[in-house]
Tab-separated table of C-alpha atoms in Angstrom:
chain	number	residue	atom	x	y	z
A	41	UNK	CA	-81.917	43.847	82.205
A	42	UNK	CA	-80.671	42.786	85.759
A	43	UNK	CA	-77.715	41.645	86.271
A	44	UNK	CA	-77.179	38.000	87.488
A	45	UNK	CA	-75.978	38.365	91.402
A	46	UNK	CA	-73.596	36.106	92.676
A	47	UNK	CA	-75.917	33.641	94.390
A	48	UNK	CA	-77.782	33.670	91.583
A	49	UNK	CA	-74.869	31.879	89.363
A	50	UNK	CA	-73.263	29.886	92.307
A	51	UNK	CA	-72.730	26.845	91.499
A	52	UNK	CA	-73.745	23.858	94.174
A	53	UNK	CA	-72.833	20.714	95.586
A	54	UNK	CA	-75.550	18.553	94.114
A	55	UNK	CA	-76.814	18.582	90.603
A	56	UNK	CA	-79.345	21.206	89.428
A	57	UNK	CA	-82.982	19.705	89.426
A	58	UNK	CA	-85.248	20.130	85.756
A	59	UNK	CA	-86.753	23.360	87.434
A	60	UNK	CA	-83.512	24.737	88.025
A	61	UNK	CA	-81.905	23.762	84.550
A	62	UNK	CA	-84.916	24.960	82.965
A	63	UNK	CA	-84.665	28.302	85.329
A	64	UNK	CA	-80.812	28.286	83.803
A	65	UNK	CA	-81.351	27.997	80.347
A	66	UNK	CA	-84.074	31.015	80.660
A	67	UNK	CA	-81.566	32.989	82.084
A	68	UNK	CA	-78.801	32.233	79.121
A	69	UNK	CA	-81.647	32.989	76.708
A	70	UNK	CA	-82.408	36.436	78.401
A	71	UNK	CA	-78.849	38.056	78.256
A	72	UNK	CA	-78.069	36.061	74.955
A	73	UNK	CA	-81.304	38.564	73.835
A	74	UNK	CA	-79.730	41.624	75.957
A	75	UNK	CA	-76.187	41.407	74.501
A	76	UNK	CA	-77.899	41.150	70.863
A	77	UNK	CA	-80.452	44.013	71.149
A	78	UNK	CA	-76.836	45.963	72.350
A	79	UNK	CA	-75.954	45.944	69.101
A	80	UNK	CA	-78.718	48.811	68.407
A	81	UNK	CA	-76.529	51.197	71.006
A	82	UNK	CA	-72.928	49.720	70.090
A	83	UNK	CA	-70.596	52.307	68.724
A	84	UNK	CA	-67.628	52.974	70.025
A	85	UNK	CA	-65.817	49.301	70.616
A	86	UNK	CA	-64.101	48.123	67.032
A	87	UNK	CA	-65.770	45.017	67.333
A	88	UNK	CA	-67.925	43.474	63.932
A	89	UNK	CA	-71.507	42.672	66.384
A	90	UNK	CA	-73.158	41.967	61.979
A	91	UNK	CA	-72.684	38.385	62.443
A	92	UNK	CA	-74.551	34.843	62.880
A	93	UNK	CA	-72.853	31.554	62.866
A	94	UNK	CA	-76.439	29.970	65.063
A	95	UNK	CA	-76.272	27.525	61.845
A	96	UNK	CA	-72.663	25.725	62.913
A	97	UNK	CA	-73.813	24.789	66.236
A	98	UNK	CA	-73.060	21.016	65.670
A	99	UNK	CA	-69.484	21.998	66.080
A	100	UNK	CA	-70.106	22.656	69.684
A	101	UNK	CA	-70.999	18.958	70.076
A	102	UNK	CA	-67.794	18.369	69.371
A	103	UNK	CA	-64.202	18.574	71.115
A	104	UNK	CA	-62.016	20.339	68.231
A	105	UNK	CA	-58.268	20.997	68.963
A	106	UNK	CA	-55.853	21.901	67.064
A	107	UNK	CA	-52.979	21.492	69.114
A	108	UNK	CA	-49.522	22.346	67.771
A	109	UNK	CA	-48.506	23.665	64.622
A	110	UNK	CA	-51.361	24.370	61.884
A	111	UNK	CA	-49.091	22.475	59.445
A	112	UNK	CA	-49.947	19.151	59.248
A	113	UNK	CA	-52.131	17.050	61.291
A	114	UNK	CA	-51.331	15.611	64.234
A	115	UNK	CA	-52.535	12.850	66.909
A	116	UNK	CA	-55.730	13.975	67.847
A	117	UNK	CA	-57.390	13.564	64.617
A	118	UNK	CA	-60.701	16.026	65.397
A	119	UNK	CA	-59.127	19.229	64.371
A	120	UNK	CA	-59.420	21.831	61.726
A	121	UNK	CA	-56.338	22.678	60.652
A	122	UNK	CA	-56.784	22.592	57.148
A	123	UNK	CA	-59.921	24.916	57.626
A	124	UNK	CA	-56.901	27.318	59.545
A	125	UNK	CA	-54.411	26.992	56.399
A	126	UNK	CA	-56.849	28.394	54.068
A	127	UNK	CA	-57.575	31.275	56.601
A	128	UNK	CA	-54.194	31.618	56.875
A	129	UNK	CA	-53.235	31.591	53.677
A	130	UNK	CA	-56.113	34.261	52.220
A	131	UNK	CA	-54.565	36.950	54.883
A	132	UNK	CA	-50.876	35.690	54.145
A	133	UNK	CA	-51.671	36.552	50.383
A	134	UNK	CA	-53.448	39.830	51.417
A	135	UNK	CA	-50.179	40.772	53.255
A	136	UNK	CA	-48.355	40.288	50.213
A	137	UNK	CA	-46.418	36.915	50.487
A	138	UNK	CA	-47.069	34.164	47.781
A	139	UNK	CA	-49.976	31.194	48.339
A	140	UNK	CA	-47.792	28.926	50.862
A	141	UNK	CA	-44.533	31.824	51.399
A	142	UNK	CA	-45.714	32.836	54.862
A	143	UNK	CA	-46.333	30.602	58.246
A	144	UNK	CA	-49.538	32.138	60.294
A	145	UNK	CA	-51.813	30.784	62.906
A	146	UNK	CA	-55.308	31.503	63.850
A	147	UNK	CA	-54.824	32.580	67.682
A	148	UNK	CA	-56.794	33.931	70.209
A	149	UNK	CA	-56.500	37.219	69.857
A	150	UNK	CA	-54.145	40.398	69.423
A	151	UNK	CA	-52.173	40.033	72.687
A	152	UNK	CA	-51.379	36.205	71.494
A	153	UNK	CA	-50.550	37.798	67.829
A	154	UNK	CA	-48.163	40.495	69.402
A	155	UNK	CA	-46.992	38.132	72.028
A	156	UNK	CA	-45.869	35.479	69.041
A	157	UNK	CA	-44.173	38.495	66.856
A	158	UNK	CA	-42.106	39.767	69.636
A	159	UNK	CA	-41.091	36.543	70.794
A	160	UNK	CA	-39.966	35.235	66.877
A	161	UNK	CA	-38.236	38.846	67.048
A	162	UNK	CA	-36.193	37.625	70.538
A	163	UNK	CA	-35.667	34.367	69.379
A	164	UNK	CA	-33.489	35.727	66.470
A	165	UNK	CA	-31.839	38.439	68.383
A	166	UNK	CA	-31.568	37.428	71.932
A	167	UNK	CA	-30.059	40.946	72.950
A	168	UNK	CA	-32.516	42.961	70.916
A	169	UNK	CA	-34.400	46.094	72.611
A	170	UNK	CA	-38.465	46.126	72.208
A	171	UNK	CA	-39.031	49.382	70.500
A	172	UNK	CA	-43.025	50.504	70.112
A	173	UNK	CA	-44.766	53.533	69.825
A	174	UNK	CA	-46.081	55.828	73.468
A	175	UNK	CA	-49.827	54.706	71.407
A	176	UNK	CA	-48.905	51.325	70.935
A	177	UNK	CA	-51.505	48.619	72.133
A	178	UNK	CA	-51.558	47.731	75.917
A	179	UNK	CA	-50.608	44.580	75.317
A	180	UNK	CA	-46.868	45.630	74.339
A	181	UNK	CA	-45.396	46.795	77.539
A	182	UNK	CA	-46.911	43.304	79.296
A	183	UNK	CA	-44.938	41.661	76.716
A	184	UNK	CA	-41.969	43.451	76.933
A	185	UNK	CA	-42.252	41.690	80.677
A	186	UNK	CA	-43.130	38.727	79.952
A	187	UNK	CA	-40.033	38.082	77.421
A	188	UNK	CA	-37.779	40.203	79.684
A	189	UNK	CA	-37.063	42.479	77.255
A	190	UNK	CA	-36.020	46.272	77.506
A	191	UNK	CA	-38.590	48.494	76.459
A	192	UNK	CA	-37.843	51.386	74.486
A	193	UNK	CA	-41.154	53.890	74.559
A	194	UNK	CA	-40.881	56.132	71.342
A	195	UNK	CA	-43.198	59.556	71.288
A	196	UNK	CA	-45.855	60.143	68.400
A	197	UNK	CA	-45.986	62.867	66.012
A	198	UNK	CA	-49.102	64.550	66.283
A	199	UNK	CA	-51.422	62.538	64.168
A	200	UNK	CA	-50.519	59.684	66.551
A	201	UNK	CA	-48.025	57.438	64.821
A	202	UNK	CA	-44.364	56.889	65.392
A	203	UNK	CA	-42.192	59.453	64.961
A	204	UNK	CA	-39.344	58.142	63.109
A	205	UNK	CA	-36.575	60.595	63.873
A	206	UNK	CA	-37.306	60.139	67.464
A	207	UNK	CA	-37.047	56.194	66.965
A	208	UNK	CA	-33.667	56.835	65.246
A	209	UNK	CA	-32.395	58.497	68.025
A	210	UNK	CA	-33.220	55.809	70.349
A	211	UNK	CA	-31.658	53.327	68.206
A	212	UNK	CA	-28.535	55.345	67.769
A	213	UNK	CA	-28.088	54.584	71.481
A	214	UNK	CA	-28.143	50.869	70.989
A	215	UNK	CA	-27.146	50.139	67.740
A	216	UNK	CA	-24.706	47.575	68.056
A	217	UNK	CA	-28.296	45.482	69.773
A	218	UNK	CA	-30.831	43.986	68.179
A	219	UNK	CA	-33.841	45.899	67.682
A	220	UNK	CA	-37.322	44.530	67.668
A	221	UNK	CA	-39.725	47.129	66.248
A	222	UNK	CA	-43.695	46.770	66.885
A	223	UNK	CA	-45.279	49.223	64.551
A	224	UNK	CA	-48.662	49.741	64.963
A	225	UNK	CA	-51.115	50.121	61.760
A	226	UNK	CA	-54.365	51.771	63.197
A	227	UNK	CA	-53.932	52.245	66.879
A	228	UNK	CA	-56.950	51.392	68.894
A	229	UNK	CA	-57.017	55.575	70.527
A	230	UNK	CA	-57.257	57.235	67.084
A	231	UNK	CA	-56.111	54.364	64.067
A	232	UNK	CA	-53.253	56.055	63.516
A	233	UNK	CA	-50.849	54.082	61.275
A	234	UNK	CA	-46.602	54.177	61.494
A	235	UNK	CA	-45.082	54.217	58.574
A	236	UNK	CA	-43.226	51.392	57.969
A	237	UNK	CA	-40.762	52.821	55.239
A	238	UNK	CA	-39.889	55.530	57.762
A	239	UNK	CA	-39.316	52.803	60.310
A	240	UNK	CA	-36.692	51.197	58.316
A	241	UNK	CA	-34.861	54.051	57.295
A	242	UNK	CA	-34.753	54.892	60.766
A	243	UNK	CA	-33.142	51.429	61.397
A	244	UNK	CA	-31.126	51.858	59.027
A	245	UNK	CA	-29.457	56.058	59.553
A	246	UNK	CA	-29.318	54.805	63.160
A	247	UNK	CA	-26.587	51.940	61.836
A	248	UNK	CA	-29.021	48.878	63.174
A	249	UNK	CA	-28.398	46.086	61.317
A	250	UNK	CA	-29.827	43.023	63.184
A	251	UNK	CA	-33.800	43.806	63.019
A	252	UNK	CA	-37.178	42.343	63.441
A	253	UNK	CA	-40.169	44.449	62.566
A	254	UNK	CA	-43.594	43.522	63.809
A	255	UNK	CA	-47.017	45.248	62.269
A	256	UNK	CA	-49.673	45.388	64.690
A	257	UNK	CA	-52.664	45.404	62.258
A	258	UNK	CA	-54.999	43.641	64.512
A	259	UNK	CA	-57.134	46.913	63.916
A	260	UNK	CA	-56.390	48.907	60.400
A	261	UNK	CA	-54.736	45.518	58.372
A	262	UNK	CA	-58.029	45.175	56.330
A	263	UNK	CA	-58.314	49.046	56.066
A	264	UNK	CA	-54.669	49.602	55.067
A	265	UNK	CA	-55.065	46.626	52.498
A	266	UNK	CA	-58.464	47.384	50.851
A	267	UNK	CA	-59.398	50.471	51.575
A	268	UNK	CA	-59.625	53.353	48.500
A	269	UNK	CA	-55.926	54.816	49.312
A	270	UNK	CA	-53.739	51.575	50.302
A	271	UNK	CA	-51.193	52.331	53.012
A	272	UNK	CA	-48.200	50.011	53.545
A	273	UNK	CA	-48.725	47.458	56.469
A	274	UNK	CA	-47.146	43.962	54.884
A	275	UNK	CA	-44.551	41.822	53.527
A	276	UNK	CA	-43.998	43.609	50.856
A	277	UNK	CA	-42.911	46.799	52.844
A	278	UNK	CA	-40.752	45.259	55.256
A	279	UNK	CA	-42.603	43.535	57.774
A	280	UNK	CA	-41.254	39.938	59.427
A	281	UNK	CA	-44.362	39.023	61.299
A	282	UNK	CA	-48.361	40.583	61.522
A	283	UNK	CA	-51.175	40.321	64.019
A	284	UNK	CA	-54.434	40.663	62.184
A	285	UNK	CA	-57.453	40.383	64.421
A	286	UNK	CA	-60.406	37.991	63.421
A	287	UNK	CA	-63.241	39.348	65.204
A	288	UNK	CA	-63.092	42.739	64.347
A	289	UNK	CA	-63.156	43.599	60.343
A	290	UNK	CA	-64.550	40.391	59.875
A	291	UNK	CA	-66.258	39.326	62.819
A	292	UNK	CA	-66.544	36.263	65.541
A	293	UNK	CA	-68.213	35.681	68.474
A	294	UNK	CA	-65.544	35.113	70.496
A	295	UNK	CA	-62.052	37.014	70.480
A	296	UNK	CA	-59.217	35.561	67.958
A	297	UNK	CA	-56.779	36.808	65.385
A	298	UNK	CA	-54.329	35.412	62.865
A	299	UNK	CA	-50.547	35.714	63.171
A	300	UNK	CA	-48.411	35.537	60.121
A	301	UNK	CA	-44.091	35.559	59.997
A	302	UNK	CA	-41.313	34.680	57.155
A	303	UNK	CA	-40.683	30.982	57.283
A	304	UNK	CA	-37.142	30.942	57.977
A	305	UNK	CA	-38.210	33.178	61.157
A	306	UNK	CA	-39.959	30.420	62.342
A	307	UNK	CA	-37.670	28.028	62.371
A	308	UNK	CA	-35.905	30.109	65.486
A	309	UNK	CA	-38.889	28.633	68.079
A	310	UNK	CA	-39.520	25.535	66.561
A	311	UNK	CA	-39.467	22.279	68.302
A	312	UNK	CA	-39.746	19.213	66.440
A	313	UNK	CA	-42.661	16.600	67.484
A	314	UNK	CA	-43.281	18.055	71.026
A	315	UNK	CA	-47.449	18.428	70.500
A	316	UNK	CA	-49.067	14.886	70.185
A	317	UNK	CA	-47.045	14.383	67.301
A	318	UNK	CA	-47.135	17.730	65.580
A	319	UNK	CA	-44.219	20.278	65.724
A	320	UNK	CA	-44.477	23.217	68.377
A	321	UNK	CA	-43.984	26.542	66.431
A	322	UNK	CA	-47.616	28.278	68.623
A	323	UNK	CA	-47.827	29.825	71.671
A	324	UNK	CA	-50.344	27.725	72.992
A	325	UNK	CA	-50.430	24.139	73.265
A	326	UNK	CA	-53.910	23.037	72.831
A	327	UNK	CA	-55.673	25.571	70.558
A	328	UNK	CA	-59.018	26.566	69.566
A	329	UNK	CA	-60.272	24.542	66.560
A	330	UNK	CA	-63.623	26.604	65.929
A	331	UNK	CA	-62.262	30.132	65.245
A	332	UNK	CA	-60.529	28.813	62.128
A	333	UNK	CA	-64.126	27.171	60.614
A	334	UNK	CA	-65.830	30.127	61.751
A	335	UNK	CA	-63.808	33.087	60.148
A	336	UNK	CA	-63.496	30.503	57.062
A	337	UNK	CA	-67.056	30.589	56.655
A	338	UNK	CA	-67.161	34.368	56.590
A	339	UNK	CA	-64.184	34.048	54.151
A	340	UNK	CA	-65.718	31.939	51.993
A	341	UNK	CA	-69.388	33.933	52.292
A	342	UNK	CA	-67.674	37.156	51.342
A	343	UNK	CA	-64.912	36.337	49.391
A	344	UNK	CA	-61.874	39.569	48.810
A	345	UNK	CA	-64.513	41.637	47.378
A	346	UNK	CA	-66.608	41.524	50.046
A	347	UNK	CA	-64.436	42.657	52.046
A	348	UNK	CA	-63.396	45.223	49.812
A	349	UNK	CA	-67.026	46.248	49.777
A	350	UNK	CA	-67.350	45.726	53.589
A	351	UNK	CA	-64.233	48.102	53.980
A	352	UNK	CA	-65.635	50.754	52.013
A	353	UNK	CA	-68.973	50.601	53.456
A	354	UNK	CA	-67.263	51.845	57.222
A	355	UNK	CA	-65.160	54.098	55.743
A	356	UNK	CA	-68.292	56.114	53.779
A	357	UNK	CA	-70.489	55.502	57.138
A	358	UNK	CA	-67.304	57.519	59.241
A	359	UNK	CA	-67.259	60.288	57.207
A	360	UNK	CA	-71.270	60.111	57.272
A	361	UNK	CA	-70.951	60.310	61.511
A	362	UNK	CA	-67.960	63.278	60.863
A	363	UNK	CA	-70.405	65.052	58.800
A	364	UNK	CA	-73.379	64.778	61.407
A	365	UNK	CA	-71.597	65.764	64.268
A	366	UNK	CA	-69.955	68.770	63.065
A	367	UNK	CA	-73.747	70.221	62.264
A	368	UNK	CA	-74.301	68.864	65.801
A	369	UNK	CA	-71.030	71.233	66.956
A	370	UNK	CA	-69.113	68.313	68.800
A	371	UNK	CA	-66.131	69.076	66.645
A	372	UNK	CA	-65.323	65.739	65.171
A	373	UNK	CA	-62.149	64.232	64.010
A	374	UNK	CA	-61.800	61.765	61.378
A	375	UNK	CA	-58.356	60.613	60.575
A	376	UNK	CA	-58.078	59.947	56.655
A	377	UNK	CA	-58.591	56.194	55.444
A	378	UNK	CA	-59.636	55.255	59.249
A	379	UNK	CA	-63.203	54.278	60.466
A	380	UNK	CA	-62.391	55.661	63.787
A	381	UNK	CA	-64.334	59.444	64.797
A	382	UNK	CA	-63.703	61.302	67.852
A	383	UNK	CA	-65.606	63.683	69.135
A	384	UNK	CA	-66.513	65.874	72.243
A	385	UNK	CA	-67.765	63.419	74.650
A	386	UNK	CA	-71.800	63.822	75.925
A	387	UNK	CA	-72.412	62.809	79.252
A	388	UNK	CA	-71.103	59.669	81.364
A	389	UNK	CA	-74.847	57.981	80.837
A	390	UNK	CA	-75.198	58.581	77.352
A	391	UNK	CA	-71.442	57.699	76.757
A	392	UNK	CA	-72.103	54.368	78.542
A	393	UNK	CA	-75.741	53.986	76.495
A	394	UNK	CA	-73.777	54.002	73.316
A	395	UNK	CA	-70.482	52.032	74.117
A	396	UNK	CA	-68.425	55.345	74.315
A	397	UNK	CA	-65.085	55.101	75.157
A	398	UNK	CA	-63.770	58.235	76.640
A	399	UNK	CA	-59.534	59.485	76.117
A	400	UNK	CA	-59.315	62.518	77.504
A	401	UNK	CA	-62.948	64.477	77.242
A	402	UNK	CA	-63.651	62.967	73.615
A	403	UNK	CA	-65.402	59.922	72.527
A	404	UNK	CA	-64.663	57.349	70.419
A	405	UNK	CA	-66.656	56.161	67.501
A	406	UNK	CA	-65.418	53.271	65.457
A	407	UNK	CA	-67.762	52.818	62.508
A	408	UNK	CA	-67.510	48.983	62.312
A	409	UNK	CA	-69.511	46.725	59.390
A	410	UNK	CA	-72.601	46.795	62.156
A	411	UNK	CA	-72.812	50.518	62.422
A	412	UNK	CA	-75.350	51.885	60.110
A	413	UNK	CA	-76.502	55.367	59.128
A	414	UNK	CA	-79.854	54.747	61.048
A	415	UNK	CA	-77.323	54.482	64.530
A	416	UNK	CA	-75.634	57.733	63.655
A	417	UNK	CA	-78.773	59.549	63.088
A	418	UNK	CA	-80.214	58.060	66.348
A	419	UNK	CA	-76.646	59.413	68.011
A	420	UNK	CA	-76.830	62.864	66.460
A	421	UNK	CA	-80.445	62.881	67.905
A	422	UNK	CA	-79.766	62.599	71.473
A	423	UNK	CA	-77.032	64.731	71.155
A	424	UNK	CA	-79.794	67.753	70.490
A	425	UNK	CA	-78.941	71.185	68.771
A	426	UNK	CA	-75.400	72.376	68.712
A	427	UNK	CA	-74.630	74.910	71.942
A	428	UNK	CA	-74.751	78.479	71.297
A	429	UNK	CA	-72.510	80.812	72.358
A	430	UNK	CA	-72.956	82.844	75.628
C-alpha cells in the first residue's frame, strides 16, 4: 500500500468536513487491513501478531488510569487495578514467589521494566556499579545514563550469555561497591540466557556483598518457565526484580510488560500518598489502565496450560524452520530451548518482505505463537534450491 505523505495527515486549522472524516476513517481502515495481512510475511520481530481484542472496544470509550501504585485504589476511581493484581500476581507466581510475596506492575514495556529494576537496584545501593552483558538489551546502557550510574560492559561466552569469570573479574575491581547485575534471559540477537547461579557465585568469589540482580526476561521468561527443559530465570534462583514483556509470548496490540521485585525492595522508592491519593512506588505517574484488562483476558482465555501449550507449539515450529533451512543450505542455528533461528541472510528485499532482521550477514527468525508451518514452507520456497558448489 502507499504510504500516507505528510500533507496527507496534516492536521488543519478548521475542523475536518463529513467528506474529509469519512476520507479519514477510509484511510485508518486501509493500513489497519495492511498491518494485519503483514502478519502473512512477519517472521523475524518476537512480537505475538495471533491476537484480537476488536470485542473490548467499549474500553476505548472510556478514560482508564491507573495512576500510582497498583495496590489499592486511588482517587480517580475509573481504573483497573485489580484487573493488574491478578496479572501481576499469575507472573509473580510463575517466577516463583508465593500468591501476594512479590510487588509487580503492568508497564509499558521492557525499557520501563529494566528502567524500574535498575533503579530499585540504585535505590538500595546508591554507590553500586551497573554490570550487564556486551548482548544485553539496548535499553541498558540508556539507563545506565539516565540513573548516572557506571556501566560495567561484561563480554559473552560464545553461545552469547555472560561469561561469569569475566564478570568476577570486573567485580573484583569494585568489590567494596555495590553491584547491580542485569542478567539477561533470552537476548533479543540470539535468546541466549545468563546463568543466574553462575552470576551469583561470581558475586560472591569476587567478595561482593551488597547486590541487586535484575533478570531481563522480557523475551525468554515464558520459555525459561514452561518450556520442556526449565532454565532458571526467577525468585527462586536469586533474582530481586524481573521484566517480563506482555506483548510478546502472550500478545497485545500495543507495547507493555510486567515488572515484578521483593517487597522489602520496594519500600527503597516509595513515597507515601504522592499520586491522587495512592502511594508512588511506578515509574510513571499516570499509567495505562487497558494493558492490564487486555493481557488479563488472554490470561484468563488460556489459562498456565495454554501457555504451556503455546510455548511448546514455537519451540516445535523453530526446530521445524532449523530443519527446512538446512535442506535449503542456509546453515541455520537454533539455540536449544529458544524459538529464535538464524540463518544466512537472502537478499535486502526479501529480508525486508519477511520482517528479517539482519546481525552481521544472518537473519533472524523468531518463531512466535503467529508463525506457522505454512510461513516457513512459504520462506523455504522463495529461498529456492540450496547453492551448489563451483
Amino acid at each position: 500500500m502507499r504510504v500516507p505523505l505528510a500533507e496527507d495527515l496534516a492536521i488543519a486549522d478548521e475542523p475536518r468536513t463529513s467528506e474529509g472524516l469519512a476520507a479519514d476513517r477510509a484511510l485508518l481502515d486501509d493500513i489497519a487491513s495492511w498491518m494485519r495481512d503483514e502478519r502473512a510475511y512477519s517472521i523475524g520481530a518476537p512480537v505475538n501478531l495471533d491476537i484480537d481484542y476488536r470485542h473490548l472496544a467499549p474500553f476505548l470509550a472510556v478514560h482508564g488510569n491507573n495512576a500510582g501504585s497498583p495496590c489499592g485504589t486511588s482517587e480517580y476511581r475509573l481504573h483497573t487495578k485489580h484487573f493488574e493484581r491478578a496479572v501481576v500476581d499469575f507472573f509473580a507466581i510463575l517466577a516463583g514467589a508465593p500468591s501476594g510475596a512479590a510487588f509487580g506492575y503492568v508497564t509499558n514495556g521492557g525499557t520501563e521494566s529494566n528502567l524500574f529494576g535498575a533503579f530499585v537496584g540504585r535505590e538500595r545501593h546508591p554507590d553500586a556499579v551497573l554490570y550487564a552483558s556486551s548482548d544485553v538489551h539496548y535499553s541498558v546502557p540508556k539507563i545506565a545514563r539516565l540513573l548516572r550510574m557506571e556501566l560495567a560492559t561484561v563480554p559473552t561466552d560464545r553461545h552469547g550469555a555472560m561469561d561469569p569469570r569475566a564478570l568476577e573479574s570486573a567485580c573484583r575491581a569494585n568489590r567494596h561497591r555495590g553491584a547491580v547485575v542485569v542478567a539477561t534471559i533470552g537476548s533479543t540477537g540470539r535468546g541466549a540466557v545468563d546463568d543466574l547461579p553462575a552470576v551469583h557465585a561470581a558475586l560472591a568469589d569476587a567478595g561482593v556483598e551488597r547486590t541487586h540482580l535484575h533478570a531481563d526476561a522480557a523475551f525468554g521468561g515464558p520459555l525459561a518457565a514452561l518450556g520442556p527443559s526449565p532454565r532458571p530465570w526467577g525468585f527462586a534462583d536469586g533474582a530481586d526484580s524481573i521484566a517480563i514483556s506482555g506483548h510478546k509470548m502472550l500478545g497485545c496490540p500495543v507495547p507493555c510488560g510486567i515488572v515484578l521485585a521483593r517487597p522489602e525492595h520496594v519500600d527503597n522508592i516509595r513515597e507515601q500518598g504522592a499520586a491522587v491519593g495512592a502511594d508512588d512506588d511506578t515509574i510513571g505517574g499516570s499509567r495505562d489502565a487497558l494493558s492490564p484488562v487486555l493481557l488479563w483476558h488472554e490470561l484468563r482465555r488460556l489459562g498456565r496450560q495454554g501457555m504451556v501449550d503455546r510455548v511448546h507449539e514455537c519451540l516445535r515450529i523453530a526446530e521445524y524452520a532449523a530443519e527446512r533451512l538446512e535442506r535449503r543450505g542456509r546453515h541455520p542455528e537454533h539455540p536449544a530451548g529458544t524459538n529464535t533461528v538464524l540463518f544466512d541472510a537472502p537478499s535486502q528485499a526479501m529480508c525486508e518482505r519477511w520482517h528479517l532482521f539482519q546481525v552481521d550477514g544472518r537473519a533472524h527468525l523468531v518463531t512466535m505463537p503467529h508463525v506457522t508451518e505454512d510461513h516457513i514452507d512459504r520462506l523455504c520456497a522463495e529461498l529456492g534450491d540450496p547453492p551448489t558448489d563451483g
